[in-house]
CSV table of C-alpha atoms and ligand atoms in Angstrom, one decimal:
chain,number,residue,atom,x,y,z
A,16,MET,CA,-5.6,-6.3,31.9
A,17,GLN,CA,-8.9,-4.9,30.7
A,18,VAL,CA,-10.2,-5.4,27.1
A,19,LEU,CA,-12.7,-2.7,26.3
A,20,HIS,CA,-15.1,-2.7,23.4
A,21,ALA,CA,-17.5,0.2,24.2
A,22,PRO,CA,-16.8,3.9,24.2
A,23,GLU,CA,-18.6,4.2,27.6
A,24,GLN,CA,-15.7,2.2,29.2
A,25,LEU,CA,-13.1,4.7,28.1
A,26,ALA,CA,-13.5,7.6,30.6
A,27,PRO,CA,-11.0,6.2,33.1
A,28,TYR,CA,-8.4,6.3,30.3
A,29,PHE,CA,-8.9,9.9,29.3
A,30,GLY,CA,-5.5,11.6,29.4
A,31,CYS,CA,-3.8,8.3,28.5
A,32,ALA,CA,-0.7,7.5,26.4
A,33,LEU,CA,-2.4,6.0,23.3
A,34,VAL,CA,-0.8,3.3,21.1
A,35,PRO,CA,-3.0,2.9,18.0
A,36,THR,CA,-2.5,-0.4,16.2
A,37,MET,CA,-4.3,-2.8,13.8
A,38,GLY,CA,-3.3,-5.8,15.9
A,39,ALA,CA,-1.1,-8.7,14.7
A,40,LEU,CA,1.2,-7.3,17.3
A,41,HIS,CA,4.9,-8.0,17.3
A,42,ALA,CA,7.9,-6.8,19.3
A,43,GLY,CA,7.9,-3.5,17.4
A,44,HIS,CA,4.4,-2.7,18.8
A,45,GLY,CA,5.6,-4.0,22.2
A,46,ALA,CA,8.4,-1.4,22.1
A,47,LEU,CA,5.9,1.4,21.6
A,48,MET,CA,3.9,0.3,24.7
A,49,ARG,CA,7.1,-0.1,26.8
A,50,ARG,CA,8.1,3.4,25.7
A,51,MET,CA,4.8,4.9,26.9
A,52,SER,CA,4.8,3.1,30.3
A,53,GLY,CA,6.2,4.9,33.3
A,54,ARG,CA,5.1,8.3,32.0
A,55,GLY,CA,2.6,8.8,34.8
A,56,MET,CA,-0.5,8.1,32.6
A,57,PRO,CA,-2.3,4.9,31.7
A,58,VAL,CA,-1.2,3.2,28.5
A,59,LEU,CA,-4.1,2.3,26.2
A,60,ALA,CA,-3.4,0.2,23.1
A,61,THR,CA,-6.1,0.1,20.4
A,62,VAL,CA,-6.7,-2.8,18.1
A,63,PHE,CA,-8.8,-2.1,15.1
A,64,VAL,CA,-8.3,-3.3,11.5
A,65,ASN,CA,-9.5,-0.1,9.8
A,66,PRO,CA,-11.4,-0.9,6.5
A,67,THR,CA,-11.2,2.6,5.2
A,68,GLN,CA,-7.4,2.7,4.8
A,69,PHE,CA,-7.4,-0.4,2.6
A,70,ALA,CA,-8.1,-0.1,-1.2
A,71,PRO,CA,-10.5,-2.6,-2.6
A,72,ARG,CA,-7.7,-4.7,-4.1
A,73,GLU,CA,-5.7,-4.7,-0.8
A,74,ASP,CA,-5.7,-7.4,1.9
A,75,PHE,CA,-8.3,-6.1,4.4
A,76,ALA,CA,-10.1,-9.6,4.6
A,77,LYS,CA,-6.7,-11.4,4.8
A,78,TYR,CA,-5.2,-9.0,7.4
A,79,PRO,CA,-4.4,-11.2,10.5
A,80,ARG,CA,-6.8,-10.9,13.4
A,81,THR,CA,-5.1,-12.3,16.6
A,82,LEU,CA,-6.8,-10.4,19.4
A,83,ALA,CA,-6.1,-13.0,22.2
A,84,ASP,CA,-2.4,-13.0,21.4
A,85,ASP,CA,-2.4,-9.2,21.0
A,86,VAL,CA,-3.9,-8.8,24.5
A,87,LYS,CA,-1.3,-11.1,26.0
A,88,LEU,CA,1.6,-9.1,24.3
A,89,ALA,CA,0.1,-5.8,25.3
A,90,GLU,CA,-0.1,-6.9,28.9
A,91,GLU,CA,3.5,-8.2,28.9
A,92,CYS,CA,4.7,-4.8,27.4
A,93,GLY,CA,3.1,-2.6,30.0
A,94,ALA,CA,-0.3,-1.6,28.5
A,95,ASP,CA,-3.0,-1.0,31.1
A,96,ALA,CA,-5.9,-1.8,28.7
A,97,VAL,CA,-6.7,-2.7,25.1
A,98,PHE,CA,-9.5,-0.9,23.3
A,99,ALA,CA,-10.8,-3.2,20.5
A,100,PRO,CA,-13.9,-1.5,19.1
A,101,THR,CA,-16.3,-2.8,16.5
A,102,ALA,CA,-16.7,-1.2,13.1
A,103,GLU,CA,-20.1,0.0,14.2
A,104,THR,CA,-18.5,1.9,17.1
A,105,ILE,CA,-15.9,3.6,14.9
A,106,TYR,CA,-18.2,4.1,11.9
A,107,PRO,CA,-21.8,4.4,13.3
A,108,PHE,CA,-23.2,5.6,9.9
A,109,GLY,CA,-22.0,2.5,8.0
A,110,LEU,CA,-19.0,1.7,5.8
A,111,ASP,CA,-20.2,3.4,2.7
A,112,ALA,CA,-20.6,6.7,4.5
A,113,ALA,CA,-17.2,6.2,6.2
A,114,ARG,CA,-15.5,5.5,2.9
A,115,ALA,CA,-17.0,8.7,1.4
A,116,GLU,CA,-15.9,10.7,4.5
A,117,ALA,CA,-12.3,9.2,4.2
A,118,ALA,CA,-12.2,10.2,0.5
A,119,ALA,CA,-13.0,13.8,1.3
A,120,TRP,CA,-10.7,14.0,4.4
A,121,PRO,CA,-8.8,17.4,4.4
A,122,LEU,CA,-5.3,16.1,4.2
A,123,PRO,CA,-2.0,17.9,5.0
A,124,ASP,CA,0.4,18.4,2.0
A,125,VAL,CA,2.7,15.6,3.2
A,126,ALA,CA,-0.1,13.1,2.6
A,127,HIS,CA,-0.4,13.8,-1.2
A,128,GLN,CA,2.6,15.8,-2.5
A,129,PRO,CA,5.5,13.4,-2.0
A,130,ARG,CA,4.3,10.7,-4.4
A,131,LEU,CA,5.5,8.0,-2.0
A,132,GLU,CA,2.8,5.8,-0.3
A,133,ASP,CA,0.3,8.3,-1.6
A,134,ALA,CA,1.2,7.4,-5.2
A,135,SER,CA,0.4,3.7,-5.0
A,136,ARG,CA,-2.2,4.0,-2.3
A,137,PRO,CA,-4.1,7.2,-3.1
A,138,THR,CA,-7.0,6.5,-0.6
A,139,HIS,CA,-4.8,5.3,2.2
A,140,PHE,CA,-4.1,8.4,4.2
A,141,GLY,CA,-7.7,9.6,4.2
A,142,GLY,CA,-8.6,6.4,6.0
A,143,VAL,CA,-5.7,6.6,8.4
A,144,CYS,CA,-6.4,10.2,9.3
A,145,GLN,CA,-10.1,9.4,9.7
A,146,VAL,CA,-9.6,6.5,12.1
A,147,VAL,CA,-6.9,8.1,14.1
A,148,ALA,CA,-9.0,11.2,14.5
A,149,ARG,CA,-11.9,9.1,15.7
A,150,LEU,CA,-9.7,7.2,18.1
A,151,PHE,CA,-8.4,10.6,19.5
A,152,ASP,CA,-11.9,11.8,19.9
A,153,LEU,CA,-13.0,8.6,21.7
A,154,THR,CA,-10.0,8.2,24.0
A,155,GLN,CA,-8.9,11.8,24.5
A,156,PRO,CA,-5.2,11.0,25.0
A,157,ALA,CA,-2.5,13.2,26.4
A,158,MET,CA,0.0,11.6,24.0
A,159,ALA,CA,0.0,9.2,21.1
A,160,VAL,CA,3.0,7.2,19.8
A,161,PHE,CA,3.6,6.2,16.2
A,162,GLY,CA,6.6,4.2,14.8
A,163,GLU,CA,9.1,5.8,12.3
A,164,LYS,CA,8.8,2.6,10.3
A,165,ASP,CA,5.7,4.1,8.6
A,166,PHE,CA,7.5,7.4,8.2
A,167,GLN,CA,5.1,9.1,5.8
A,168,GLN,CA,2.2,8.1,8.1
A,169,LEU,CA,4.0,9.5,11.1
A,170,ARG,CA,4.5,12.9,9.3
A,171,VAL,CA,0.9,12.9,8.1
A,172,LEU,CA,-0.4,12.4,11.6
A,173,GLU,CA,1.9,15.0,13.1
A,174,ASP,CA,0.6,17.5,10.6
A,175,MET,CA,-3.0,16.4,11.0
A,176,ALA,CA,-2.8,17.1,14.7
A,177,ALA,CA,-1.1,20.4,14.1
A,178,MET,CA,-3.8,21.5,11.6
A,179,ALA,CA,-6.5,20.5,14.1
A,180,ARG,CA,-4.9,22.4,16.9
A,181,ALA,CA,-4.4,25.5,14.7
A,182,ALA,CA,-8.0,25.4,13.4
A,183,ASN,CA,-10.0,25.0,16.6
A,184,GLY,CA,-7.8,23.6,19.4
A,185,ARG,CA,-9.2,20.1,18.8
A,186,TRP,CA,-7.3,17.5,20.9
A,187,GLY,CA,-5.9,20.2,23.1
A,188,SER,CA,-2.3,19.8,24.0
A,189,LEU,CA,-2.0,16.3,22.5
A,190,VAL,CA,1.7,15.3,22.0
A,191,ILE,CA,2.5,13.0,19.1
A,192,GLU,CA,5.7,11.1,19.8
A,193,ALA,CA,7.8,9.4,17.1
A,194,ALA,CA,9.4,6.0,18.1
A,195,PRO,CA,12.4,4.6,16.3
A,196,THR,CA,12.0,1.5,14.1
A,197,VAL,CA,12.6,-1.8,15.9
A,198,ARG,CA,14.7,-4.2,13.9
A,199,GLU,CA,15.4,-8.0,14.0
A,200,HIS,CA,18.9,-9.1,15.1
A,201,ASP,CA,20.1,-8.8,11.4
A,202,GLY,CA,18.5,-5.4,10.7
A,203,LEU,CA,15.2,-6.3,9.1
A,204,ALA,CA,12.6,-3.8,10.2
A,205,MET,CA,9.8,-5.5,12.2
A,206,SER,CA,6.5,-5.6,10.3
A,207,SER,CA,3.3,-7.6,10.5
A,208,ARG,CA,4.0,-8.5,6.8
A,209,ASN,CA,7.3,-10.3,7.6
A,210,ARG,CA,5.2,-13.3,8.5
A,211,TYR,CA,4.3,-13.7,4.8
A,212,LEU,CA,7.9,-14.1,3.8
A,213,GLN,CA,9.3,-17.6,2.9
A,214,PRO,CA,12.8,-18.2,4.4
A,215,GLU,CA,14.5,-17.5,1.1
A,216,GLN,CA,12.5,-14.2,0.7
A,217,ARG,CA,13.3,-13.3,4.3
A,218,ASP,CA,17.0,-13.4,3.4
A,219,ARG,CA,16.5,-11.2,0.3
A,220,ALA,CA,14.4,-8.8,2.3
A,221,LEU,CA,17.6,-7.7,4.1
A,222,ALA,CA,18.4,-5.8,0.9
A,223,LEU,CA,16.1,-3.0,2.2
A,224,VAL,CA,18.2,-2.2,5.3
A,225,ARG,CA,21.5,-2.8,3.3
A,226,ALA,CA,20.4,-0.4,0.6
A,227,LEU,CA,19.6,2.3,3.3
A,228,GLN,CA,23.0,1.8,4.9
A,229,HIS,CA,24.8,2.1,1.5
A,230,ALA,CA,22.7,5.3,0.8
A,231,ALA,CA,24.0,6.9,4.0
A,232,ALA,CA,27.6,6.7,2.6
A,233,ALA,CA,26.8,8.1,-0.9
A,234,THR,CA,28.2,11.4,-2.0
A,235,ASP,CA,24.8,13.0,-2.8
A,236,PRO,CA,21.1,12.1,-2.8
A,237,PRO,CA,20.9,11.2,-6.5
A,238,SER,CA,23.9,8.7,-6.1
A,239,ALA,CA,22.2,7.4,-3.0
A,240,GLU,CA,19.0,6.7,-5.0
A,241,ARG,CA,20.9,4.9,-7.7
A,242,ILE,CA,22.8,2.8,-5.1
A,243,MET,CA,19.6,1.8,-3.3
A,244,ARG,CA,17.9,0.8,-6.6
A,245,THR,CA,20.9,-1.3,-7.7
A,246,THR,CA,21.1,-3.1,-4.3
A,247,LEU,CA,17.4,-3.9,-4.3
A,248,GLU,CA,17.3,-5.1,-7.9
A,249,ALA,CA,20.4,-7.2,-7.4
A,250,HIS,CA,18.4,-9.2,-4.8
A,251,GLY,CA,15.5,-9.6,-7.1
A,252,LEU,CA,13.2,-7.0,-5.5
A,253,THR,CA,10.8,-5.0,-7.5
A,254,VAL,CA,11.3,-1.3,-6.5
A,255,ASP,CA,8.2,0.9,-5.9
A,256,TYR,CA,10.4,3.8,-4.8
A,257,ALA,CA,13.9,4.2,-3.4
A,258,VAL,CA,14.4,7.9,-2.8
A,259,VAL,CA,16.0,10.5,-0.5
A,260,ARG,CA,13.7,13.2,0.7
A,261,HIS,CA,13.5,16.2,3.0
A,262,ALA,CA,12.8,14.7,6.4
A,263,SER,CA,9.9,17.0,7.1
A,264,THR,CA,8.2,17.8,3.8
A,265,LEU,CA,9.2,14.5,2.2
A,266,LEU,CA,9.8,16.4,-1.1
A,267,PRO,CA,12.9,15.8,-3.3
A,268,VAL,CA,16.3,17.1,-2.3
A,269,THR,CA,19.6,17.3,-4.2
A,270,SER,CA,22.1,17.7,-1.3
A,271,TRP,CA,22.7,16.5,2.1
A,272,HIS,CA,22.6,20.0,3.7
A,273,ALA,CA,19.1,19.7,5.1
A,274,PRO,CA,17.7,16.9,7.3
A,275,THR,CA,17.0,14.0,5.0
A,276,ARG,CA,15.5,10.6,5.0
A,277,ALA,CA,16.0,7.7,2.6
A,278,LEU,CA,12.7,5.8,2.0
A,279,ILE,CA,12.1,2.5,0.2
A,280,ALA,CA,9.0,0.5,-0.8
A,281,ALA,CA,9.8,-2.8,-2.6
A,282,ARG,CA,8.1,-6.0,-3.4
A,283,ILE,CA,9.3,-9.6,-2.9
A,284,GLY,CA,6.8,-11.8,-4.6
A,285,ASP,CA,3.4,-10.6,-3.3
A,286,VAL,CA,4.8,-9.0,-0.2
A,287,ARG,CA,5.3,-5.3,-0.2
A,288,LEU,CA,7.8,-4.0,2.4
A,289,ILE,CA,8.7,-0.5,3.4
A,290,ASP,CA,11.7,0.8,5.4
A,291,ASN,CA,13.5,4.2,5.9
A,292,MET,CA,16.5,5.7,7.6
A,293,SER,CA,17.6,9.1,8.6
A,294,MET,CA,20.6,10.3,6.5
A,295,PRO,CA,23.5,12.2,8.1
A,296,ILE,CA,23.5,16.0,7.5
A,297,ARG,CA,26.7,17.1,5.7
A,298,ALA,CA,27.3,20.9,5.6
A,299,GLY,CA,28.7,21.9,2.2
A,300,LEU,CA,31.1,24.7,1.2
A,301,GLY,CA,29.5,28.0,2.0
A,302,GLU,CA,26.8,26.3,4.1
A,303,PRO,CA,26.2,27.3,7.7
A,304,GLY,CA,28.6,25.0,9.7
A,305,GLY,CA,30.6,24.2,6.5
A,306,GLN,CA,34.3,24.6,5.9
A,307,GLY,CA,34.1,27.5,3.4
B,12,PAF,O1,0.0,2.0,11.6
B,12,PAF,C1,-1.1,1.4,11.8
B,12,PAF,O2,-1.1,0.3,12.4
B,12,PAF,C2,-2.4,2.0,11.3
B,12,PAF,O3,-2.2,2.7,10.1
B,12,PAF,C3,-3.0,2.9,12.4
B,12,PAF,C4,-2.2,4.1,12.7
B,12,PAF,C5,-3.2,2.1,13.7
B,12,PAF,C6,-4.4,3.4,11.9
B,12,PAF,O4,-5.2,2.3,11.6
């Protein structure tokens, strides 16, 4: 297993399957690497805690840095190399210039219209797009995989890649692949933040997946939203959002007729957790595929 730090070392990995991460790797990241192995291209995992996607009040300094363990897990899960660049490699003009660039990043609609993560973290997706674009430029992957756990991020990056392709063919035929959320045995979505939960909070965190399961059985999206909020609040969680949205635009919906996704962000103490789930499509009367 090679650990690369310099861009000059990347040429043998051009055309790779890229697994971008911020480290603190867990089995969910491992699943992304396993998913990419055996595709006839090298698997390159990146580990870089990106300062420009953290707001000043967020936990950039506290974010766990566990490179030795990350490299071990990446190797066990089929990665061929780990690229762990320095901030100077990613942002050669310094952090202030990088933050200014991130703030002006041309974002797709799905990064600022839905009022989901974008509402509470208005500078977040500028930083995410910036660093992922930089990683794509440096590593020239054939494909890149992102987890559905960060569903809005996934949709933003899919649209960013499509915009770049349409504008000037940047990143050629790069394929963005979505990977399903990996869950613990009891359904809790795997997240680097789960390590901050006390055992009693860990139990209450199951309200997220339970709320999403209840939502899938609701008669319509507004009822699903009420059920999710009630479930979360009954377990003492503070709800940031608990909504049903169009699965592609992430804009509000009032029926189950289109592909939809239920999405939650909620806090337990200081820990903010997110989760989401695809909702079943139900054709209504007069709808294509319906009974009337
Ligand atoms: O999802 C993450 O870990 C990060 O947002 C990403 C995509 C690696 C960019 O820093």
